[in-house]
Tab-separated table of C-alpha atoms in Angstrom:
chain	number	residue	atom	x	y	z
A	190	MET	CA	8.456	-4.969	16.353
A	191	GLN	CA	12.301	-5.852	15.824
A	192	CYS	CA	12.952	-9.612	13.254
A	193	GLU	CA	15.574	-11.746	13.688
A	194	VAL	CA	17.258	-14.670	12.157
A	195	GLN	CA	18.773	-17.348	15.146
A	196	THR	CA	20.070	-20.796	13.487
A	197	GLY	CA	18.891	-24.399	15.219
A	198	ASP	CA	16.732	-26.322	15.543
A	199	LEU	CA	12.900	-24.465	17.255
A	200	LEU	CA	12.512	-27.607	19.698
A	201	GLY	CA	15.525	-27.107	20.940
A	202	VAL	CA	15.008	-23.135	21.809
A	203	THR	CA	15.121	-22.100	25.272
A	204	ALA	CA	11.735	-19.151	25.488
A	205	ASP	CA	8.264	-18.030	27.030
A	206	LEU	CA	6.563	-18.354	23.317
A	207	ALA	CA	7.593	-21.454	20.028
A	208	VAL	CA	5.066	-21.042	16.817
A	209	LEU	CA	5.814	-24.218	15.081
A	210	LEU	CA	3.970	-23.774	11.675
A	211	TYR	CA	3.625	-26.802	9.888
A	212	ALA	CA	1.166	-28.233	6.876
A	213	GLU	CA	-1.885	-30.615	7.091
A	214	ASP	CA	-0.496	-33.065	5.595
A	215	GLU	CA	3.182	-33.449	6.797
A	216	SER	CA	3.585	-35.564	10.238
A	217	LEU	CA	4.728	-33.690	13.190
A	218	PRO	CA	7.843	-34.223	15.745
A	219	SER	CA	7.511	-37.299	17.147
A	220	ALA	CA	8.986	-34.615	20.449
A	221	VAL	CA	5.326	-32.799	19.403
A	222	ALA	CA	3.010	-35.633	18.447
A	223	ALA	CA	3.634	-37.212	21.951
A	224	LEU	CA	2.432	-33.935	23.666
A	225	CYS	CA	-1.506	-33.519	21.417
A	226	GLU	CA	-4.496	-35.678	20.989
A	227	PRO	CA	-4.360	-36.519	16.708
A	228	GLU	CA	-7.630	-34.199	16.301
A	229	ASP	CA	-6.441	-31.366	17.601
A	230	THR	CA	-3.251	-30.525	15.337
A	231	THR	CA	-5.445	-31.048	11.884
A	232	GLY	CA	-2.543	-28.444	9.864
A	233	ARG	CA	-5.961	-27.049	8.292
A	234	TRP	CA	-5.118	-23.427	7.307
A	235	GLN	CA	-5.231	-20.850	10.062
A	236	SER	CA	-6.347	-23.675	12.725
A	237	GLN	CA	-3.978	-23.563	16.861
A	238	THR	CA	-3.315	-26.194	19.018
A	239	LEU	CA	-1.635	-24.492	22.034
A	240	ILE	CA	0.941	-27.079	24.102
A	241	TYR	CA	2.428	-26.418	27.842
A	242	PRO	CA	5.542	-28.699	27.275
A	243	ARG	CA	5.600	-28.634	30.924
A	244	GLY	CA	9.414	-29.605	30.332
A	245	ALA	CA	9.104	-32.023	27.320
A	246	LEU	CA	10.495	-29.680	25.324
A	247	PRO	CA	12.652	-26.474	26.663
A	248	ALA	CA	9.855	-23.623	25.214
A	249	ARG	CA	7.203	-23.278	27.932
A	250	ARG	CA	4.583	-22.607	25.275
A	251	LEU	CA	4.453	-24.223	21.891
A	252	LEU	CA	2.262	-22.436	19.406
A	253	LEU	CA	1.336	-25.099	16.618
A	254	ILE	CA	0.199	-22.759	13.197
A	255	GLY	CA	-2.100	-25.112	10.629
A	256	MET	CA	-0.397	-24.040	6.826
A	257	GLY	CA	-2.946	-26.407	4.905
A	258	LYS	CA	-1.848	-27.832	1.831
A	259	ARG	CA	2.053	-27.916	1.758
A	260	SER	CA	1.712	-27.344	-1.753
A	261	ALA	CA	-0.955	-24.402	-1.331
A	262	ILE	CA	1.298	-22.633	0.966
A	263	THR	CA	2.464	-18.949	-0.755
A	264	ALA	CA	4.155	-16.084	0.453
A	265	ASP	CA	1.473	-14.643	2.089
A	266	THR	CA	0.238	-18.052	3.756
A	267	VAL	CA	3.695	-17.096	5.984
A	268	ARG	CA	2.279	-13.623	6.403
A	269	GLN	CA	-1.206	-14.611	8.275
A	270	ALA	CA	0.917	-16.872	9.991
A	271	ALA	CA	3.497	-14.631	11.475
A	272	ALA	CA	0.778	-12.376	12.428
A	273	LEU	CA	-1.320	-14.583	14.022
A	274	ALA	CA	2.269	-16.238	16.260
A	275	VAL	CA	2.189	-12.083	16.875
A	276	ARG	CA	-1.029	-11.686	17.797
A	277	TYR	CA	-0.404	-14.333	20.559
A	278	ALA	CA	2.212	-13.050	21.463
A	279	LYS	CA	1.138	-9.946	21.908
A	280	ASP	CA	-2.223	-11.761	24.236
A	281	ALA	CA	0.195	-13.641	26.306
A	282	LYS	CA	2.230	-10.591	26.566
A	283	VAL	CA	5.524	-12.052	25.633
A	284	ALA	CA	7.592	-9.736	24.097
A	285	THR	CA	10.097	-12.650	22.152
A	286	PHE	CA	8.829	-14.927	20.320
A	287	TYR	CA	10.646	-18.032	17.822
A	288	LEU	CA	9.085	-18.984	14.947
A	289	GLY	CA	9.870	-22.429	12.613
A	290	TYR	CA	9.114	-24.109	9.897
A	291	ASN	CA	8.108	-28.061	10.428
A	292	GLY	CA	10.997	-29.727	8.462
A	293	ASN	CA	12.417	-28.022	5.317
A	294	PRO	CA	9.668	-24.935	4.095
A	295	PRO	CA	8.044	-24.320	1.382
A	296	LEU	CA	9.597	-21.282	0.239
A	297	THR	CA	13.469	-20.263	-0.378
A	298	PRO	CA	15.010	-18.692	2.384
A	299	ALA	CA	14.644	-15.437	1.437
A	300	VAL	CA	11.133	-15.198	0.602
A	301	PHE	CA	9.856	-17.500	3.361
A	302	GLY	CA	12.630	-14.753	5.917
A	303	GLN	CA	10.871	-12.061	3.756
A	304	ALA	CA	7.148	-13.180	4.910
A	305	PHE	CA	8.138	-13.752	8.182
A	306	ALA	CA	9.213	-10.130	8.626
A	307	GLU	CA	6.365	-8.539	6.370
A	308	GLY	CA	3.755	-10.272	9.075
A	309	SER	CA	5.647	-10.000	12.093
A	310	VAL	CA	5.610	-6.279	11.588
A	311	LEU	CA	2.143	-5.637	10.268
A	312	GLY	CA	0.484	-8.122	12.424
A	313	ALA	CA	2.288	-6.141	15.164
A	314	TYR	CA	0.154	-2.777	13.664
A	315	ARG	CA	-1.838	-0.349	15.613
A	316	TYR	CA	-2.835	2.614	15.953
A	317	THR	CA	-2.524	5.142	18.336
A	318	ARG	CA	-1.487	7.679	18.419
A	319	TYR	CA	-4.271	9.889	19.542
A	320	LYS	CA	-5.068	7.771	22.204
A	321	SER	CA	-4.599	9.961	25.296
A	322	ASP	CA	-4.457	6.676	27.601
A	323	ALA	CA	-2.213	4.678	25.442
A	324	GLU	CA	0.530	3.276	27.100
A	325	GLU	CA	3.994	2.617	25.883
A	326	GLN	CA	4.573	-0.328	24.329
A	327	PRO	CA	7.691	-2.145	24.704
A	328	THR	CA	9.503	-3.560	21.620
A	329	GLN	CA	8.408	-6.935	20.714
A	330	LYS	CA	10.433	-9.420	19.370
A	331	ALA	CA	9.850	-11.974	16.310
A	332	VAL	CA	12.968	-14.127	15.962
A	333	LEU	CA	13.077	-16.617	12.552
A	334	GLN	CA	14.520	-20.128	13.311
A	335	ALA	CA	16.474	-20.810	9.984
A	336	ALA	CA	17.624	-24.251	10.221
A	337	THR	CA	19.758	-24.002	7.054
A	338	ASP	CA	20.501	-20.893	5.158
A	339	ALA	CA	20.319	-18.001	7.996
A	340	ASP	CA	22.364	-16.010	6.100
A	341	GLU	CA	19.594	-15.706	3.008
A	342	ALA	CA	17.158	-16.099	5.544
A	343	ALA	CA	18.855	-12.909	7.541
A	344	ALA	CA	18.349	-10.883	4.010
A	345	GLY	CA	14.794	-11.921	3.209
A	346	VAL	CA	13.913	-10.869	7.085
A	347	ARG	CA	15.992	-7.159	6.466
A	348	ARG	CA	14.063	-6.517	2.982
A	349	GLY	CA	10.374	-7.120	4.463
A	350	GLN	CA	11.183	-5.064	7.307
A	351	THR	CA	12.223	-1.913	5.420
A	352	ILE	CA	9.098	-2.328	2.775
A	353	ALA	CA	6.764	-3.409	6.108
A	354	LEU	CA	8.012	-0.385	7.844
A	355	ALA	CA	7.413	2.038	4.553
A	356	THR	CA	3.517	0.422	4.401
A	357	ALA	CA	3.524	0.559	7.956
A	358	PHE	CA	4.401	4.558	7.588
A	359	ALA	CA	1.401	4.808	4.339
A	360	ARG	CA	-1.026	3.678	7.467
A	361	ASP	CA	0.389	5.968	9.566
A	362	LEU	CA	0.076	9.148	7.000
A	363	ALA	CA	-3.722	7.331	6.241
A	364	ASN	CA	-5.427	7.152	9.325
A	365	GLY	CA	-4.044	10.883	10.441
A	366	PRO	CA	-6.637	12.562	10.905
A	367	GLY	CA	-7.689	15.387	8.976
A	368	ASN	CA	-7.005	18.168	11.083
A	369	ASP	CA	-3.375	17.308	10.970
A	370	VAL	CA	-2.885	15.793	7.934
A	371	THR	CA	-3.155	18.127	6.039
A	372	PRO	CA	-2.062	19.022	2.184
A	373	ALA	CA	1.064	21.604	4.336
A	374	PHE	CA	1.420	18.855	5.621
A	375	LEU	CA	1.939	16.342	2.901
A	376	GLY	CA	4.810	19.173	2.132
A	377	GLN	CA	6.533	19.185	5.527
A	378	THR	CA	6.856	15.401	5.230
A	379	ALA	CA	7.862	14.951	1.255
A	380	LEU	CA	10.514	17.730	2.423
A	381	ALA	CA	11.993	15.758	6.422
A	382	LEU	CA	12.113	12.420	3.991
A	383	GLY	CA	14.328	14.229	0.811
A	384	GLU	CA	16.145	15.268	3.858
A	385	ARG	CA	16.412	11.876	5.478
A	386	TYR	CA	17.226	10.121	2.488
A	387	GLY	CA	19.190	12.537	0.109
A	388	MET	CA	16.691	12.680	-2.569
A	389	LYS	CA	15.509	15.661	-4.029
A	390	THR	CA	12.177	17.139	-3.036
A	391	MET	CA	10.003	20.189	-4.586
A	392	VAL	CA	6.847	21.537	-2.566
A	393	LEU	CA	5.423	23.713	-4.874
A	394	ASP	CA	2.637	26.136	-2.539
A	395	LYS	CA	-0.556	27.482	-3.313
A	396	ALA	CA	1.516	31.470	-4.776
A	397	GLN	CA	4.000	28.682	-7.034
A	398	LEU	CA	0.643	26.622	-8.169
A	399	ILE	CA	-1.283	29.730	-9.804
A	400	GLU	CA	2.361	30.709	-11.598
A	401	GLN	CA	3.062	27.707	-13.547
A	402	GLY	CA	-0.534	26.761	-14.402
A	403	PHE	CA	-1.675	24.007	-12.331
A	404	GLY	CA	-5.175	24.483	-12.771
A	405	GLY	CA	-6.377	21.601	-11.855
A	406	ILE	CA	-5.527	21.503	-8.023
A	407	LEU	CA	-5.688	25.186	-7.915
A	408	ALA	CA	-9.879	24.228	-8.514
A	409	VAL	CA	-9.949	20.856	-6.048
A	410	GLY	CA	-8.739	23.135	-3.004
A	411	GLN	CA	-9.672	26.878	-4.075
A	412	GLY	CA	-12.566	25.720	-1.122
A	413	SER	CA	-10.225	24.729	1.123
A	414	ALA	CA	-8.809	27.047	3.487
A	415	ASN	CA	-5.790	24.324	3.575
A	416	GLU	CA	-3.806	25.607	0.470
A	417	PRO	CA	-2.872	22.587	-1.759
A	418	ARG	CA	0.284	21.522	-2.296
A	419	PHE	CA	2.214	20.165	-5.920
A	420	ILE	CA	4.738	17.594	-4.539
A	421	VAL	CA	7.663	15.715	-6.538
A	422	MET	CA	10.252	13.784	-4.602
A	423	GLU	CA	13.250	11.855	-6.811
A	424	TYR	CA	15.723	8.871	-5.364
A	425	GLY	CA	18.805	8.665	-8.059
A	426	SER	CA	19.473	10.588	-10.288
A	427	PRO	CA	18.460	10.943	-14.621
A	428	ASP	CA	22.508	8.936	-14.912
A	429	GLN	CA	20.264	6.161	-14.524
A	430	GLY	CA	18.207	6.010	-17.418
A	431	PRO	CA	14.256	7.528	-17.532
A	432	PRO	CA	12.733	6.419	-14.809
A	433	ILE	CA	9.854	5.134	-13.116
A	434	CYS	CA	7.490	7.913	-12.412
A	435	LEU	CA	5.294	6.874	-9.201
A	436	VAL	CA	1.581	9.819	-9.284
A	437	GLY	CA	-0.029	9.569	-5.889
A	438	LYS	CA	-3.979	11.303	-5.667
A	439	GLY	CA	-3.443	12.876	-2.079
A	440	ILE	CA	-7.094	14.461	-1.034
A	441	THR	CA	-6.233	14.728	2.394
A	442	PHE	CA	-10.309	15.213	3.224
A	443	ASP	CA	-12.806	15.277	0.508
A	444	THR	CA	-16.510	16.198	1.162
A	445	GLY	CA	-17.325	15.819	-2.301
A	446	GLY	CA	-17.434	19.525	-2.739
A	447	ILE	CA	-20.674	21.033	-3.652
A	448	SER	CA	-21.717	18.047	-4.680
A	449	ILE	CA	-20.926	17.139	-1.573
A	450	LYS	CA	-21.297	13.648	0.276
A	451	PRO	CA	-23.703	12.362	2.425
A	452	ALA	CA	-22.657	12.166	6.016
A	453	GLU	CA	-22.875	8.415	6.661
A	454	LYS	CA	-18.902	7.291	6.822
A	455	MET	CA	-17.711	10.524	5.771
A	456	ASP	CA	-15.150	10.033	8.122
A	457	ASP	CA	-12.858	7.644	6.097
A	458	MET	CA	-12.351	10.129	3.461
A	459	LYS	CA	-9.333	11.737	5.667
A	460	MET	CA	-8.068	8.249	3.953
A	461	ASP	CA	-8.612	9.685	-0.007
A	462	MET	CA	-5.098	10.564	0.466
A	463	SER	CA	-4.070	6.430	0.418
A	464	GLY	CA	-3.267	6.696	-3.123
A	465	ALA	CA	-0.595	10.246	-2.221
A	466	ALA	CA	0.177	7.604	0.978
A	467	ALA	CA	1.672	4.173	-1.316
A	468	VAL	CA	3.601	6.726	-3.037
A	469	PHE	CA	5.576	7.648	-0.069
A	470	GLY	CA	6.122	5.099	0.918
A	471	ALA	CA	7.158	3.251	-1.431
A	472	MET	CA	10.073	5.928	-1.738
A	473	GLN	CA	10.564	5.445	1.979
A	474	ALA	CA	11.500	2.017	0.855
A	475	VAL	CA	13.333	2.657	-1.645
A	476	ALA	CA	16.123	4.272	-0.689
A	477	GLU	CA	16.251	1.787	2.417
A	478	LEU	CA	16.717	-0.864	0.673
A	479	GLN	CA	19.193	1.542	-1.882
A	480	LEU	CA	17.325	0.203	-5.234
A	481	PRO	CA	20.190	0.730	-8.318
A	482	LEU	CA	17.103	2.447	-9.897
A	483	TYR	CA	16.161	6.698	-10.949
A	484	VAL	CA	12.453	6.877	-9.394
A	485	VAL	CA	10.336	9.930	-9.178
A	486	GLY	CA	7.686	10.226	-6.578
A	487	ILE	CA	4.477	12.243	-7.178
A	488	VAL	CA	1.882	13.288	-4.819
A	489	CYS	CA	-1.194	15.403	-6.137
A	490	ALA	CA	-1.860	17.413	-2.812
A	491	ALA	CA	-5.343	19.539	-1.850
A	492	GLU	CA	-8.978	19.488	0.508
A	493	ASN	CA	-11.858	18.742	-1.493
A	494	MET	CA	-14.508	21.064	1.094
A	495	PRO	CA	-17.448	23.438	0.057
A	496	SER	CA	-17.487	27.055	0.767
A	497	ALA	CA	-18.235	30.178	-0.915
A	498	THR	CA	-14.457	30.048	-3.267
A	499	ALA	CA	-15.446	26.513	-3.969
A	500	TYR	CA	-15.863	25.464	-7.408
A	501	ARG	CA	-18.693	24.218	-8.656
A	502	PRO	CA	-20.747	21.564	-11.071
A	503	GLY	CA	-20.418	23.703	-14.594
A	504	ASP	CA	-17.540	25.197	-13.782
A	505	ILE	CA	-14.707	25.095	-16.457
A	506	ILE	CA	-11.170	24.788	-15.295
A	507	ARG	CA	-7.860	25.124	-17.391
A	508	THR	CA	-5.378	22.170	-16.690
A	509	LEU	CA	-1.259	21.967	-16.115
A	510	SER	CA	-0.986	20.598	-19.646
A	511	GLY	CA	-3.325	23.123	-21.806
A	512	LYS	CA	-6.911	20.934	-21.607
A	513	THR	CA	-10.333	21.545	-20.276
A	514	VAL	CA	-12.487	20.193	-18.414
A	515	GLU	CA	-15.912	20.847	-17.556
A	516	VAL	CA	-16.899	20.216	-14.113
A	517	LEU	CA	-20.230	18.227	-13.657
A	518	ASN	CA	-19.079	17.324	-10.252
A	519	THR	CA	-17.295	18.761	-7.324
A	520	ASP	CA	-17.032	14.901	-6.417
A	521	ALA	CA	-15.124	13.696	-9.472
A	522	GLU	CA	-11.861	14.767	-8.330
A	523	GLY	CA	-8.964	13.014	-7.526
A	524	ARG	CA	-9.203	12.718	-11.194
A	525	ILE	CA	-8.864	16.142	-11.355
A	526	VAL	CA	-5.996	16.784	-9.197
A	527	LEU	CA	-5.320	13.415	-11.136
A	528	ALA	CA	-4.359	15.457	-14.434
A	529	ASP	CA	-1.717	18.184	-14.085
A	530	GLY	CA	0.314	15.385	-11.681
A	531	LEU	CA	0.240	12.690	-14.880
A	532	PHE	CA	1.453	15.908	-17.253
A	533	TYR	CA	3.278	16.746	-15.180
A	534	ALA	CA	5.584	13.007	-15.642
A	535	GLN	CA	6.114	13.762	-18.585
A	536	ARG	CA	8.340	16.130	-18.315
A	537	TYR	CA	10.516	13.026	-17.107
A	538	GLN	CA	10.344	11.205	-20.035
A	539	PRO	CA	9.765	8.168	-18.328
A	540	ALA	CA	9.870	4.537	-18.951
A	541	ALA	CA	6.556	4.007	-17.285
A	542	ILE	CA	3.902	6.199	-14.777
A	543	VAL	CA	2.094	5.001	-12.799
A	544	ASP	CA	-0.592	6.294	-10.515
A	545	LEU	CA	-2.700	5.404	-7.022
A	546	ALA	CA	-5.638	6.485	-6.120
A	547	THR	CA	-9.046	5.823	-4.502
A	548	LEU	CA	-10.822	7.010	-7.150
A	549	THR	CA	-13.501	5.169	-7.960
A	550	GLY	CA	-16.859	3.873	-6.093
A	551	ALA	CA	-17.818	1.737	-9.355
A	552	ILE	CA	-14.213	0.141	-8.387
A	553	MET	CA	-15.742	-1.605	-5.447
A	554	ILE	CA	-19.123	-2.736	-6.713
A	555	ALA	CA	-16.991	-4.555	-9.384
A	556	LEU	CA	-14.471	-6.405	-7.589
A	557	GLY	CA	-15.050	-5.470	-4.160
A	558	PRO	CA	-12.514	-5.716	-1.240
A	559	HIS	CA	-10.095	-7.714	-2.392
A	560	ALA	CA	-8.402	-6.292	-5.537
A	561	ILE	CA	-6.845	-3.104	-7.099
A	562	GLY	CA	-8.955	-2.479	-10.355
A	563	MET	CA	-5.907	-1.243	-13.182
A	564	MET	CA	-6.273	0.347	-16.236
A	565	GLY	CA	-3.540	1.184	-18.749
A	566	ASN	CA	-2.210	1.407	-21.790
A	567	ASN	CA	0.616	-0.802	-22.059
A	568	GLN	CA	0.103	-4.530	-21.520
A	569	GLU	CA	4.051	-5.090	-20.875
A	570	LEU	CA	3.596	-2.992	-17.763
A	571	ALA	CA	-0.025	-4.286	-16.890
A	572	ASN	CA	1.937	-8.020	-16.796
A	573	ARG	CA	4.531	-6.157	-14.527
A	574	LEU	CA	2.213	-5.325	-12.236
A	575	ILE	CA	-0.410	-8.649	-12.461
A	576	ALA	CA	2.710	-10.354	-11.563
A	577	ALA	CA	3.742	-8.256	-8.627
A	578	GLY	CA	0.801	-8.751	-7.141
A	579	GLU	CA	0.735	-12.120	-7.328
A	580	ALA	CA	3.732	-12.282	-5.065
A	581	THR	CA	2.412	-9.409	-2.850
A	582	ALA	CA	-1.317	-10.096	-2.236
A	583	GLU	CA	-1.420	-7.371	-2.999
A	584	ARG	CA	-3.714	-8.343	-6.658
A	585	VAL	CA	-4.739	-6.405	-9.445
A	586	TRP	CA	-7.435	-7.041	-11.850
A	587	GLN	CA	-7.165	-5.586	-15.320
A	588	LEU	CA	-9.952	-4.396	-17.528
A	589	PRO	CA	-10.263	-3.235	-20.571
A	590	LEU	CA	-9.267	0.832	-21.586
A	591	TRP	CA	-10.650	0.584	-25.393
A	592	ASP	CA	-11.333	4.188	-27.566
A	593	GLU	CA	-15.475	4.370	-26.523
A	594	TYR	CA	-14.041	4.261	-23.413
A	595	ARG	CA	-12.431	8.363	-23.700
A	596	ASP	CA	-14.225	9.364	-25.973
A	597	ALA	CA	-16.938	8.676	-22.982
A	598	MET	CA	-15.660	11.332	-21.881
A	599	LYS	CA	-15.597	14.500	-24.144
A	600	SER	CA	-17.686	17.508	-24.028
A	601	GLU	CA	-19.638	19.020	-25.750
A	602	ILE	CA	-18.246	22.478	-24.634
A	603	ALA	CA	-14.665	21.994	-23.329
A	604	ASP	CA	-11.839	19.261	-24.243
A	605	LEU	CA	-13.292	17.129	-21.431
A	606	LYS	CA	-15.106	16.041	-18.644
A	607	ASN	CA	-15.016	15.192	-15.766
A	608	THR	CA	-17.662	11.614	-15.072
A	609	GLY	CA	-19.214	10.056	-17.648
A	610	GLY	CA	-22.094	8.570	-16.515
A	611	ARG	CA	-22.298	5.601	-14.266
A	612	TYR	CA	-21.979	2.580	-16.189
A	613	GLY	CA	-18.367	1.824	-16.669
A	614	GLY	CA	-17.524	4.704	-14.137
A	615	ALA	CA	-14.427	2.982	-13.411
A	616	ILE	CA	-13.528	2.330	-16.637
A	617	THR	CA	-14.434	6.033	-17.951
A	618	ALA	CA	-13.046	7.247	-15.243
A	619	ALA	CA	-8.620	6.461	-16.358
A	620	GLY	CA	-10.216	6.807	-19.733
A	621	PHE	CA	-10.441	10.692	-18.399
A	622	LEU	CA	-6.510	10.600	-17.074
A	623	ALA	CA	-5.143	8.459	-20.022
A	624	ALA	CA	-6.551	12.018	-22.096
A	625	PHE	CA	-2.311	13.343	-19.841
A	626	VAL	CA	0.032	10.693	-20.301
A	627	GLY	CA	0.679	11.012	-23.864
A	628	ASP	CA	2.282	8.316	-25.399
A	629	TYR	CA	3.913	6.578	-22.311
A	630	PRO	CA	3.236	3.117	-20.947
A	631	TRP	CA	1.216	4.008	-17.698
A	632	ALA	CA	-0.316	2.232	-15.203
A	633	HIS	CA	-3.767	3.595	-13.178
A	634	LEU	CA	-4.316	1.340	-10.309
A	635	ASP	CA	-7.744	1.859	-8.404
A	636	ILE	CA	-7.751	1.460	-4.925
A	637	ALA	CA	-10.985	2.572	-3.361
A	638	GLY	CA	-11.970	-0.944	-2.514
A	639	THR	CA	-8.704	-1.665	-0.548
A	640	ALA	CA	-7.110	1.188	0.525
A	641	TRP	CA	-8.748	0.263	4.763
A	642	VAL	CA	-10.834	-1.989	6.331
A	643	GLU	CA	-13.367	-1.832	8.355
A	644	LYS	CA	-13.127	-5.498	9.283
A	645	PRO	CA	-9.789	-7.422	8.045
A	646	ASN	CA	-9.451	-9.410	5.240
A	647	ARG	CA	-5.603	-10.915	6.753
A	648	THR	CA	-4.316	-11.375	9.557
A	649	TYR	CA	-2.240	-8.339	9.428
A	650	GLN	CA	-4.310	-6.123	8.453
A	651	SER	CA	-6.085	-3.700	11.572
A	652	ARG	CA	-8.740	-1.811	11.332
A	653	GLY	CA	-8.255	1.499	8.523
A	654	ALA	CA	-5.950	2.516	6.145
A	655	THR	CA	-3.737	-1.400	5.060
A	656	GLY	CA	-0.896	0.745	2.918
A	657	VAL	CA	-1.778	-1.025	-0.028
A	658	GLY	CA	0.047	-0.335	-3.071
A	659	VAL	CA	3.558	-0.447	-0.738
A	660	ARG	CA	4.604	-3.652	-0.753
A	661	LEU	CA	3.407	-4.269	-4.521
A	662	LEU	CA	4.988	-0.748	-5.692
A	663	VAL	CA	8.361	-2.007	-4.488
A	664	GLU	CA	7.699	-5.359	-5.933
A	665	LEU	CA	7.216	-3.713	-9.471
A	666	LEU	CA	10.553	-1.947	-8.998
A	667	GLN	CA	12.665	-4.402	-7.817
A	668	GLY	CA	12.255	-6.512	-10.968
A	669	TYR	CA	13.816	-2.700	-13.009
A	670	VAL	CA	16.735	-3.109	-11.428
A	671	GLY	CA	19.108	-3.341	-13.855
A	672	GLN	CA	16.920	-2.762	-16.722
A	673	GLN	CA	17.381	1.610	-16.524
A	674	SER	CA	19.848	2.698	-18.943
């Protein structure tokens, strides 16, 4: 999908398809109103009316999309409307469509342009890499018709397209099958990303993990023929001040190990590396946008399999930090690999640490598919993430992390145990992670409920991976521009 901006009146454009967005409390232009019945143009959110102007307007088709009340229109409303337009254009086999707003848009040109591009690119996304009969689709073009401030709108479109492509990159990684997307593949992907953007990249293999004492990642990965990797990508330099560290859970396939999962829906566990995918996508976006920041992306990659060499319930493992962990459930493996990644992040003396993980089923019970669960030790960082979530519609909901939750993870025979029981499971998991971040500002994002969807709840989603976290992280990082020193 290619997105552009053009100056002028949408109703004067000669095109196969023009798309007009309008609010329910706004009057349509007289030239449009004359072509339809009043009851067909209510302006209700996501209502669609297709008009064939037959020469009354230059466009062959005019699609009206209702936006609801003007006061309720947000960037996500525009994002979803653009995706609806893409979907119609694809079904109608229209290569290029033009989209504009009825009168003055309720958002700034830059915000409107960014949302338009994100919705267009993500709405066009489909994962067809392994379909042998898939035809190569011609590149679609979405043109934003801006009456004024075209330069500002164009800047927003460029930014939105960059972020959306990074989100699509994350979707591709998470949608990829476990037989291809292995820890080694993630390592190769990181090296390619580093070469493309001039990032300093390090990938540790099994021998190096053993030498350096990454006991958490090694334990989780020891049952698999696909050996684990620890990946670090650095954008920017220490001259810019303490970095923001992004840490992603990269379990490329999760059977649960010896504590094996039910067979039903186990195929979804190829997406248990969605936290890592979000870190990859965010690092690409940061590099493409050339944000003046020092950002470190850390990925803990392993495959959790049952075998004669797999780690067992009852095992005690020593993590990179030196802390020991009593394993009570091998399916609580994400927190074990993250323990090594979070402790490693402390080496950078970071301004902030944010980890993303499909960590618990408990967060899905608590929040469903509509919000990311957030816990942490720093309210300023939490507030930044809440604001970023509202701006991107990748919303986060803060849960408490009182000492009682941390205490629930103490073991009688080791420093920690890897599960605190059924109740408050998402929070006690965060209590476990808190033992490895020191005093640095830290937020844990449990994306288990939002990382993939069976039935999309937004028009710019498709079945499978959502790429959640990429847009959220980029918005968060943008807030640090000019503040690192």
